[in-house]
Coordinates of N, CA and C in Angstrom, one line a residue:
M6 N 1.0 -1.5 -0.2 CA -0.3 0.1 -0.6 C 0.7 1.2 0.1
E7 N 0.5 2.2 -0.9 CA 1.4 4.0 -0.9 C 1.2 4.3 0.0
E8 N 1.8 5.5 1.0 CA 1.0 5.9 2.0 C 2.2 7.3 1.5
R9 N 1.5 8.5 1.9 CA 1.6 9.3 1.7 C 1.7 11.1 3.1
N10 N 2.6 12.0 3.1 CA 2.6 12.8 3.6 C 3.0 13.9 3.5
S11 N 2.5 14.4 2.3 CA 3.2 15.4 1.9 C 3.5 16.8 2.5
G12 N 3.5 17.0 3.8 CA 3.7 17.7 5.5 C 5.6 17.5 6.0
L13 N 5.8 16.8 5.2 CA 7.0 16.6 5.6 C 8.4 16.2 5.1
S14 N 8.8 17.2 4.7 CA 10.6 17.5 3.8 C 11.2 15.9 3.9
A15 N 12.5 16.0 3.4 CA 13.3 14.9 2.9 C 14.3 15.2 3.9
R16 N 14.8 16.3 4.8 CA 15.8 16.2 5.9 C 14.8 15.8 7.4
S17 N 13.6 16.3 7.6 CA 12.8 15.9 8.8 C 12.6 14.2 8.7
A18 N 12.1 13.8 7.6 CA 12.1 12.2 7.8 C 13.6 11.3 8.0
V19 N 14.6 12.0 7.5 CA 16.0 11.4 7.8 C 16.4 11.4 9.3
L20 N 16.0 12.6 9.7 CA 16.8 12.6 11.3 C 15.4 12.4 12.2
S21 N 14.0 12.8 11.9 CA 13.4 11.4 12.8 C 14.2 10.0 12.0
A22 N 14.0 9.1 11.3 CA 14.6 7.8 11.2 C 16.0 7.1 12.1
L23 N 16.8 8.6 11.3 CA 17.9 8.1 12.8 C 18.0 8.9 13.9
L24 N 17.2 9.6 14.4 CA 16.9 9.2 16.0 C 16.5 8.9 16.4
G25 N 15.9 7.7 15.7 CA 14.5 6.5 15.8 C 15.9 5.3 16.0
C26 N 17.3 5.7 15.8 CA 17.9 4.1 15.3 C 19.3 3.8 16.6
H27 N 19.1 2.5 17.0 CA 19.5 2.8 17.7 C 20.7 1.5 17.4
P28 N 21.9 1.7 16.9 CA 22.9 3.6 16.8 C 22.4 3.6 15.1
P29 N 22.2 4.7 15.6 CA 20.9 5.4 14.9 C 22.7 5.9 13.2
S30 N 22.5 4.5 12.8 CA 23.3 4.9 11.1 C 22.6 3.9 10.7
L31 N 22.4 5.2 8.9 CA 21.5 3.7 7.7 C 22.0 3.8 6.2
A32 N 21.9 2.8 5.5 CA 22.5 3.4 4.4 C 21.7 4.1 3.6
A33 N 21.8 5.0 2.1 CA 21.4 6.1 1.7 C 20.3 4.9 1.0
R34 N 19.9 3.4 1.1 CA 18.7 3.2 0.1 C 17.8 3.0 1.5
H35 N 18.2 2.6 2.5 CA 17.1 2.4 4.0 C 16.3 3.6 4.4
L36 N 17.1 4.7 3.9 CA 17.0 6.1 4.1 C 15.8 6.7 2.7
V37 N 16.2 6.0 1.7 CA 15.7 6.5 0.4 C 13.8 5.7 0.1
R38 N 14.0 4.5 1.0 CA 12.9 3.4 1.5 C 11.7 4.5 2.2
I39 N 12.6 4.8 3.8 CA 11.6 6.1 4.6 C 11.3 7.4 3.3
G40 N 11.9 8.0 2.5 CA 11.6 9.0 2.2 C 9.6 8.6 1.4
E41 N 9.7 7.3 0.3 CA 8.8 6.8 -0.1 C 7.4 7.3 0.8
L42 N 8.1 6.6 2.0 CA 6.9 6.6 2.9 C 5.1 8.1 2.3
F43 N 6.5 8.5 2.1 CA 5.6 10.1 2.3 C 6.2 10.6 1.3
G44 N 6.1 9.9 -0.1 CA 6.3 10.5 -2.0 C 7.5 10.9 -1.7
I45 N 8.3 11.1 -1.2 CA 9.8 11.9 -1.3 C 10.7 10.9 -2.5
A46 N 11.0 12.0 -3.1 CA 11.5 11.0 -4.5 C 12.8 10.7 -4.0
E47 N 13.4 9.9 -4.7 CA 15.1 9.3 -4.8 C 15.4 10.9 -4.0
G48 N 16.1 11.5 -5.6 CA 16.7 12.0 -6.1 C 16.8 13.3 -4.5
T49 N 15.7 13.7 -4.0 CA 15.3 14.6 -3.2 C 15.6 14.4 -1.8
V50 N 16.0 12.7 -1.7 CA 16.8 12.6 -0.7 C 18.1 12.3 0.1
R51 N 17.7 11.8 -1.4 CA 20.1 12.0 -1.4 C 20.6 13.6 -2.1
V52 N 19.6 14.5 -2.4 CA 20.1 15.7 -2.0 C 20.4 16.4 -1.1
A53 N 19.7 16.7 0.6 CA 18.8 16.5 1.5 C 20.2 15.6 1.9
L54 N 20.5 14.4 1.7 CA 21.4 13.8 2.9 C 22.9 14.9 2.5
S55 N 23.1 15.0 1.5 CA 24.7 16.0 0.8 C 24.4 16.6 1.8
R56 N 22.9 17.4 1.3 CA 23.6 19.0 2.3 C 24.0 18.8 4.0
M57 N 23.1 17.5 4.4 CA 23.0 17.8 6.1 C 24.5 17.3 5.9
V58 N 25.2 16.3 5.4 CA 26.5 16.0 5.5 C 28.0 17.6 5.0
A59 N 27.3 18.2 4.7 CA 27.8 19.8 4.3 C 27.3 20.4 5.5
A60 N 26.6 20.7 5.9 CA 25.8 21.1 7.5 C 26.1 19.9 8.5
G61 N 27.4 19.7 8.5 CA 27.8 18.9 10.0 C 26.4 18.6 10.6
D62 N 25.4 17.7 10.2 CA 24.2 17.2 10.6 C 24.4 16.3 10.5
L63 N 25.1 15.0 10.1 CA 25.5 13.5 9.2 C 26.7 13.5 8.9
V64 N 27.4 12.7 9.5 CA 28.9 11.6 8.6 C 28.3 10.8 8.1
Q65 N 28.7 10.7 7.1 CA 29.0 10.0 5.8 C 29.7 8.5 5.3
A66 N 29.5 7.7 5.8 CA 31.1 7.1 5.9 C 30.8 5.0 4.6
D67 N 31.2 5.2 3.6 CA 30.9 3.8 3.2 C 29.1 3.2 2.8
G68 N 28.9 4.1 2.3 CA 27.7 4.7 2.2 C 26.3 4.5 3.0
R69 N 27.1 5.0 4.5 CA 26.7 5.0 5.2 C 26.3 6.4 6.5
Y70 N 25.2 6.5 6.5 CA 24.6 7.8 7.2 C 25.1 7.9 8.6
T71 N 25.7 8.9 9.4 CA 24.9 8.9 11.0 C 25.7 9.8 11.8
L72 N 24.2 9.9 12.9 CA 24.2 11.7 13.0 C 25.1 11.9 13.8
S73 N 25.5 12.8 13.6 CA 26.5 14.0 14.2 C 27.1 13.9 15.9
E74 N 27.5 14.6 15.9 CA 28.0 14.5 17.5 C 27.0 15.0 17.9
R75 N 26.6 15.7 17.3 CA 26.1 17.4 18.4 C 24.5 16.5 18.1
L76 N 24.0 16.1 16.7 CA 22.4 15.4 17.2 C 22.0 13.6 18.2
L77 N 23.6 13.4 17.9 CA 23.7 12.1 19.3 C 23.8 12.9 20.6
E78 N 23.9 14.1 20.4 CA 23.7 14.9 22.2 C 21.6 14.6 22.4
R79 N 21.6 15.2 21.6 CA 20.1 15.5 20.4 C 19.5 14.0 21.0
Q80 N 20.0 12.9 20.4 CA 19.4 11.2 20.5 C 19.2 11.3 22.1
A81 N 20.4 11.8 22.5 CA 20.6 11.3 24.2 C 19.6 11.7 25.0
R82 N 19.9 13.3 24.9 CA 17.6 13.5 25.5 C 17.0 13.1 24.7
Q83 N 16.5 12.8 24.0 CA 15.5 12.3 23.6 C 15.4 10.8 24.7
D84 N 16.5 10.0 24.5 CA 16.4 8.6 25.3 C 16.8 9.0 26.2
E85 N 16.4 9.9 27.5 CA 17.3 10.7 28.8 C 14.6 10.7 28.7
S86 N 14.6 11.6 28.2 CA 13.0 12.2 28.0 C 12.0 10.5 27.9
R87 N 12.7 9.3 27.8 CA 12.1 8.5 27.5 C 11.8 7.3 28.8
D88 N 13.3 7.8 29.7 CA 13.8 6.8 30.4 C 14.3 7.5 31.5
P89 N 13.3 8.6 32.4 CA 14.8 9.7 33.2 C 15.3 9.7 34.4
H90 N 16.2 10.2 34.3 CA 16.9 9.5 35.6 C 16.6 10.6 36.9
V91 N 15.9 10.2 38.0 CA 15.3 10.6 38.8 C 15.6 10.3 39.9
R92 N 15.7 11.4 41.2 CA 16.0 11.1 42.6 C 14.7 12.3 43.1
A93 N 14.7 11.2 44.7 CA 13.7 11.3 45.2 C 14.0 12.7 45.8
W94 N 12.7 13.6 46.1 CA 13.2 14.7 46.0 C 12.9 15.2 47.1
D95 N 13.9 16.0 48.0 CA 13.4 16.4 49.3 C 12.8 17.7 49.6
G96 N 12.1 18.5 48.9 CA 11.8 19.5 48.3 C 12.7 21.1 48.5
T97 N 14.7 20.5 48.2 CA 14.8 21.3 47.3 C 14.6 22.2 45.5
W98 N 14.6 23.3 45.2 CA 15.0 23.6 44.4 C 16.0 24.1 44.2
E99 N 16.6 24.1 43.2 CA 17.4 24.3 42.0 C 17.1 26.0 41.2
I100 N 18.1 26.7 42.1 CA 18.4 27.8 41.4 C 19.3 28.6 40.6
A101 N 18.8 28.9 39.9 CA 20.4 30.1 38.8 C 20.1 30.9 38.2
V102 N 21.1 31.8 38.8 CA 20.3 33.2 38.3 C 21.8 33.8 37.4
V103 N 21.6 34.8 36.7 CA 22.4 35.4 35.7 C 23.1 35.8 36.5
T104 N 24.7 35.9 36.8 CA 25.2 37.2 37.3 C 26.8 37.7 35.8
A105 N 26.6 37.3 35.4 CA 28.4 37.5 34.2 C 27.3 39.0 34.3
E106 N 28.9 39.4 33.5 CA 27.8 41.1 33.1 C 27.5 41.6 32.0
R107 N 28.8 40.6 31.3 CA 28.7 41.0 29.3 C 28.6 39.8 29.0
R108 N 27.2 39.8 28.6 CA 27.2 39.1 27.3 C 27.3 39.0 26.1
A109 N 27.2 38.4 25.1 CA 27.1 38.4 23.6 C 26.0 38.1 23.4
P110 N 24.9 38.2 22.2 CA 23.8 37.9 22.1 C 24.3 36.0 22.4
A111 N 24.5 35.9 21.3 CA 25.2 34.6 21.0 C 24.9 33.4 22.5
D112 N 25.1 34.3 23.2 CA 25.7 33.8 24.7 C 24.1 33.4 25.1
R113 N 23.6 34.2 25.3 CA 22.2 34.6 25.9 C 21.6 33.3 25.4
A114 N 21.3 33.1 24.1 CA 21.0 32.3 22.7 C 20.9 31.3 23.9
A115 N 22.5 30.7 24.0 CA 23.1 28.9 24.0 C 22.3 28.4 25.8
L116 N 22.6 30.4 26.2 CA 22.0 29.8 28.0 C 20.8 29.4 27.7
R117 N 19.5 30.1 26.8 CA 17.8 30.2 27.4 C 18.1 28.5 26.9
D118 N 18.7 28.6 25.8 CA 19.0 27.3 25.1 C 19.0 25.7 26.1
T119 N 20.2 26.2 26.4 CA 20.3 25.7 27.7 C 19.2 24.6 28.7
M120 N 18.9 25.6 29.1 CA 17.8 25.5 30.4 C 16.6 25.2 30.4
T121 N 16.0 25.0 28.7 CA 15.0 24.9 28.1 C 15.0 23.3 28.2
R122 N 16.7 22.8 28.0 CA 16.6 21.3 27.8 C 17.5 20.4 28.6
L123 N 17.5 21.7 29.9 CA 17.6 21.1 31.0 C 16.3 21.3 32.5
R124 N 14.8 21.7 31.5 CA 14.1 21.6 32.0 C 13.9 22.2 32.9
L125 N 14.5 23.3 33.3 CA 13.9 24.2 34.1 C 13.1 25.6 33.7
G126 N 13.0 26.1 34.6 CA 11.4 27.5 34.4 C 11.9 28.1 34.2
E127 N 12.0 29.4 34.0 CA 12.1 30.6 34.2 C 11.2 32.1 34.7
L128 N 11.7 32.2 35.9 CA 11.5 33.1 36.8 C 10.6 33.9 36.3
R129 N 11.4 34.5 36.5 CA 11.8 36.2 35.4 C 12.9 36.3 35.0
E130 N 13.2 37.4 34.5 CA 14.0 37.4 33.1 C 15.2 37.3 34.1
G131 N 16.9 36.3 33.7 CA 17.5 35.8 34.3 C 17.7 34.6 35.5
T132 N 16.3 34.6 36.1 CA 16.1 33.2 37.1 C 15.8 32.6 36.9
W133 N 16.0 31.3 37.2 CA 15.9 29.9 35.7 C 15.8 29.3 37.6
M134 N 14.8 28.3 37.6 CA 14.7 27.6 39.2 C 13.6 26.1 38.7
R135 N 14.2 24.8 39.0 CA 13.2 24.0 39.1 C 13.5 23.1 40.4
P136 N 12.8 22.0 41.3 CA 12.8 21.1 41.7 C 14.5 20.4 41.4
A137 N 14.9 20.0 43.1 CA 16.2 19.0 42.6 C 16.4 18.3 42.4
N138 N 15.1 17.5 41.8 CA 15.3 15.8 41.2 C 15.9 15.4 40.3
L139 N 16.5 15.6 39.5 CA 17.1 14.7 38.0 C 18.2 14.8 38.6
V140 N 18.8 13.8 38.3 CA 20.2 13.4 38.1 C 21.1 14.1 37.2
R141 N 22.0 14.8 37.1 CA 22.6 15.5 35.5 C 23.7 16.3 36.0
E142 N 25.2 17.1 35.5 CA 25.8 18.1 35.8 C 25.7 19.1 35.4
W143 N 26.2 20.3 35.5 CA 25.7 21.9 35.1 C 26.7 22.0 34.0
P144 N 26.0 22.2 32.9 CA 27.4 22.5 31.4 C 28.2 23.6 32.0
D145 N 28.8 23.9 31.2 CA 29.9 24.9 30.8 C 28.8 26.2 31.0
V146 N 28.2 26.0 30.1 CA 27.3 26.9 29.2 C 26.3 28.2 30.7
V147 N 26.2 27.0 31.7 CA 25.2 27.6 32.4 C 26.0 28.4 33.5
T148 N 27.7 27.5 33.7 CA 28.6 27.7 35.2 C 29.1 29.5 34.8
A149 N 29.8 29.0 33.5 CA 30.1 30.8 33.3 C 29.4 31.7 33.6
Q150 N 27.9 31.5 33.5 CA 26.6 32.9 33.2 C 26.2 33.1 34.6
C151 N 26.5 32.0 35.1 CA 25.3 31.8 36.2 C 25.3 31.6 37.6
T152 N 25.1 32.3 38.9 CA 25.5 31.5 40.3 C 24.4 30.4 40.7
L153 N 24.9 29.4 40.7 CA 23.8 28.1 40.9 C 23.5 28.2 42.7
I154 N 22.0 28.3 43.0 CA 22.2 28.1 44.5 C 20.6 27.4 45.0
D155 N 20.6 26.8 46.1 CA 20.5 25.7 46.1 C 18.5 25.9 47.3
G156 N 17.7 26.1 46.9 CA 17.3 27.3 48.2 C 15.6 26.4 48.0
R157 N 14.3 26.5 49.0 CA 12.9 26.6 49.1 C 12.1 28.0 48.6
P158 N 11.6 27.3 48.4 CA 9.9 28.7 48.1 C 9.7 28.4 49.9
R159 N 9.2 29.5 50.0 CA 8.4 29.4 51.4 C 7.3 29.4 51.6
A160 N 6.3 30.2 51.3 CA 5.2 29.9 50.9 C 3.6 30.1 49.8
T161 N 4.5 30.0 49.0 CA 3.7 30.6 47.7 C 5.2 29.0 46.4
D162 N 3.8 28.4 45.9 CA 4.6 27.0 45.2 C 4.9 27.8 43.7
P163 N 5.8 28.0 43.3 CA 6.3 28.3 41.9 C 6.0 28.0 40.7
T164 N 5.3 26.3 40.8 CA 5.4 25.9 39.7 C 4.2 26.4 38.5
P165 N 2.9 26.3 38.9 CA 2.0 26.9 37.8 C 3.4 28.2 37.0
W166 N 3.8 29.2 37.6 CA 4.0 30.1 36.3 C 5.6 29.7 36.0
L167 N 5.7 28.0 36.0 CA 7.4 28.0 35.3 C 7.1 27.1 33.8
W168 N 6.0 26.2 34.7 CA 5.6 25.6 33.6 C 4.4 25.5 33.2
D169 N 3.4 25.3 31.9 CA 1.8 24.7 32.2 C 1.8 23.3 31.4
L170 N 1.4 23.2 33.1 CA 1.0 21.0 32.9 C -0.6 21.0 32.4
D171 N -1.0 22.3 32.3 CA -2.5 21.7 32.5 C -2.4 20.8 30.2
G172 N -1.2 22.2 29.5 CA -1.6 22.1 28.1 C 0.2 21.3 28.0
W173 N 0.5 20.7 28.6 CA 1.3 19.3 28.5 C 1.2 17.9 28.6
A174 N -0.1 18.7 29.9 CA -1.5 17.3 29.8 C -1.8 17.0 28.7
A175 N -2.9 18.4 27.9 CA -4.0 17.7 27.2 C -3.1 17.5 26.1
E176 N -2.0 18.2 25.4 CA -1.3 17.3 24.3 C -0.9 15.7 24.6
A177 N -0.1 15.4 26.2 CA -0.2 14.4 26.4 C -1.3 13.0 26.1
R178 N -2.0 13.4 26.7 CA -3.3 12.7 26.4 C -3.8 12.1 25.0
R179 N -3.0 13.6 24.1 CA -4.3 13.4 22.8 C -3.6 12.9 22.1
L180 N -2.0 13.0 22.6 CA -1.1 11.9 21.6 C -1.2 10.8 22.0
E181 N -1.4 9.5 23.4 CA -1.9 8.8 23.5 C -3.2 8.4 23.0
G182 N -3.0 8.9 22.3 CA -4.9 8.7 22.1 C -4.6 8.3 20.1
A183 N -3.3 9.1 19.5 CA -3.5 8.7 18.5 C -2.1 7.7 18.0
L184 N -1.7 7.2 19.1 CA -1.2 6.1 19.4 C -1.4 5.0 19.2
G185 N -2.4 5.1 19.9 CA -3.8 3.9 19.2 C -4.5 4.0 18.4
R186 N -4.3 4.3 17.7 CA -5.7 5.3 16.2 C -4.4 4.9 14.5
A187 N -2.8 4.8 15.3 CA -2.4 4.6 14.3 C -2.3 4.0 13.3
T188 N -2.4 4.1 12.0 CA -2.4 2.3 10.9 C -2.1 2.9 10.2
G189 N -0.8 2.2 9.3 CA 0.3 2.0 8.4 C 1.5 3.2 8.8
L190 N 2.6 2.8 8.0 CA 3.7 3.3 8.7 C 4.4 4.8 8.4
A191 N 3.2 5.8 7.2 CA 3.7 6.2 7.6 C 3.1 7.4 8.9
E192 N 1.7 7.1 9.3 CA 1.0 7.5 10.2 C 2.3 7.1 11.5
G193 N 2.3 6.0 11.0 CA 2.9 5.8 12.9 C 4.1 6.1 12.9
F194 N 4.6 6.7 11.8 CA 6.4 7.4 12.0 C 5.9 8.9 13.0
L195 N 5.2 9.5 11.6 CA 4.3 10.4 12.3 C 4.6 11.3 14.2
V196 N 3.9 10.2 14.1 CA 2.8 10.1 15.5 C 4.2 9.8 16.4
S197 N 4.6 9.3 16.2 CA 6.1 8.6 17.1 C 7.0 9.2 17.4
A198 N 7.5 10.5 16.2 CA 8.4 11.5 15.9 C 7.0 12.7 17.2
A199 N 6.3 12.8 17.1 CA 5.6 13.8 17.9 C 5.5 13.3 19.5
V200 N 5.8 12.1 19.6 CA 5.2 11.7 21.2 C 6.8 11.9 21.6
L201 N 7.9 11.7 20.4 CA 9.2 11.8 21.7 C 9.3 13.7 21.3
R202 N 9.2 13.9 21.0 CA 9.2 15.6 21.3 C 8.7 15.9 22.0
H203 N 6.9 15.6 22.4 CA 6.3 16.3 23.5 C 6.6 15.5 25.3
L204 N 7.9 14.2 24.8 CA 8.3 14.0 26.0 C 9.6 15.1 25.9
L205 N 10.4 15.5 25.4 CA 11.0 16.3 25.7 C 10.9 17.8 26.6
K206 N 9.7 18.1 26.2 CA 9.1 19.4 27.1 C 8.7 19.2 28.3
D207 N 8.3 17.5 28.8 CA 8.4 16.9 30.0 C 8.7 17.7 30.6
P208 N 8.1 18.4 32.1 CA 9.6 19.6 33.2 C 10.0 18.3 33.7
L209 N 9.9 16.6 34.2 CA 9.5 15.8 34.8 C 10.3 16.4 36.4
L210 N 8.7 16.3 36.1 CA 8.5 17.4 38.1 C 8.2 16.2 39.2
P211 N 8.5 16.3 40.5 CA 8.1 14.9 41.0 C 6.9 15.3 41.6
P212 N 6.3 14.2 42.1 CA 4.8 13.5 42.5 C 4.0 14.7 42.7
E213 N 4.8 15.4 43.9 CA 4.3 16.5 44.8 C 3.9 17.2 44.4
L214 N 4.7 16.9 43.3 CA 4.2 18.5 42.2 C 3.6 18.4 41.3
L215 N 2.2 17.3 41.1 CA 2.0 16.8 39.7 C 0.5 17.2 39.8
P216 N -0.5 17.6 38.8 CA -1.7 16.3 39.1 C -1.9 15.2 39.3
A217 N -2.7 14.7 40.6 CA -2.7 12.9 40.4 C -3.1 12.4 39.2
D218 N -3.7 13.0 38.3 CA -4.3 12.4 37.1 C -2.8 13.2 36.1
W219 N -2.0 13.4 36.6 CA -0.8 13.1 35.3 C -0.4 11.9 34.0
P220 N -0.2 12.7 33.1 CA -0.1 11.3 31.9 C 0.9 10.7 31.9
G221 N 1.9 11.4 32.2 CA 3.5 11.0 31.6 C 3.7 10.0 31.4
E222 N 3.7 9.2 33.3 CA 4.2 7.9 32.5 C 2.7 6.4 31.8
Q223 N 1.9 7.7 31.6 CA 0.9 6.8 30.8 C 1.7 6.5 30.0
L224 N 1.6 7.8 29.1 CA 2.5 8.2 27.8 C 3.5 7.4 27.6
R225 N 4.8 7.6 28.5 CA 6.1 6.8 28.1 C 5.5 5.5 27.4
A226 N 4.3 4.6 29.5 CA 4.5 3.4 29.0 C 3.8 3.0 27.8
R227 N 2.9 3.4 26.9 CA 1.8 3.0 26.2 C 2.7 3.5 24.4
Y228 N 4.2 4.6 25.0 CA 5.1 5.2 23.8 C 6.4 3.7 23.6
D229 N 6.3 2.8 24.3 CA 7.2 2.0 24.1 C 6.5 0.9 23.7
D230 N 5.3 0.8 24.3 CA 4.5 -0.7 23.7 C 4.4 -0.5 22.3
F231 N 4.0 0.9 21.9 CA 4.0 1.6 20.4 C 5.3 1.1 19.6
D232 N 6.8 1.1 20.5 CA 7.1 1.8 19.1 C 8.0 -0.1 19.6
R233 N 8.2 -0.3 20.3 CA 8.7 -2.3 19.6 C 7.9 -3.0 19.0
G234 N 6.5 -2.6 18.6 CA 6.1 -3.0 17.1 C 6.2 -2.5 16.5
F235 N 6.4 -0.7 15.9 CA 6.2 -0.6 15.0 C 7.9 -0.3 14.3
R236 N 8.6 0.2 14.8 CA 10.0 -0.5 15.0 C 10.3 -2.0 13.7
R237 N 10.0 -2.6 14.0 CA 9.8 -4.5 14.1 C 9.7 -3.8 12.3
V238 N 7.7 -3.9 12.1 CA 7.3 -3.5 11.3 C 8.1 -2.4 9.8
L239 N 8.7 -1.4 10.8 CA 9.6 -0.5 10.0 C 11.0 -1.1 9.7
L240 N 12.2 -1.6 9.8 CA 13.0 -2.2 9.3 C 12.4 -3.3 8.6
E241 N 11.8 -4.2 8.6 CA 11.5 -4.8 7.7 C 10.8 -4.3 6.4
H242 N 10.4 -3.0 6.0 CA 10.0 -2.5 5.4 C 11.3 -2.4 4.9
I243 N 11.9 -1.6 5.7 CA 13.4 -0.6 4.9 C 14.3 -2.0 4.0
G244 N 13.8 -2.7 4.7 CA 14.7 -4.1 4.4 C 16.4 -4.3 4.7
M245 N 15.8 -4.7 6.2 CA 16.6 -4.9 7.7 C 16.3 -5.9 7.8

């Protein structure tokens, strides 16, 4: 059966395919087969591959394409979002306050991107915080620009100001339903990519700060079940 989705670019198809593979390496012919699911011509896929190598997104060797180091970091974050490393919370919050006096625009942008990836919320400009329940290291871009403090809000829980929990939960429930309704490889491919993007936005708060019906773990479990079957069928389709 021929499947189509005109809204997916060749670059997006290639990246989504490789980010979902372990190890993240596929032959050109396999990536061409994935492009065919969305009506993307072989020539278009091959041009996209060449451009992605030139841009430093991919590494090419012996006819295979592998994620670059930068995108391997993105895959690691994606994997972490599926199986997060958390610890019991003792009520302490991590607080990062920008104290560097002179910062180039690029440094400001890099800090904001890093804080978002570290799942901190911005209380006000230059002040970021989250519960201290994640197991991870502070990268240099943070320690070079911020003073790090451990503390506890005295009276008011700042969680509602830092994250849109209702919005995240509503989208998580929608995606869980979409996983159950997905038919065919093209639709499954798109839904899978959407779930992984959404899990990257989960603030991973301790249970004490979450609504009783928080759907995070339920979405992860549902996705793991879906992904096992989907990956098997996808690999068969591309001839692996």
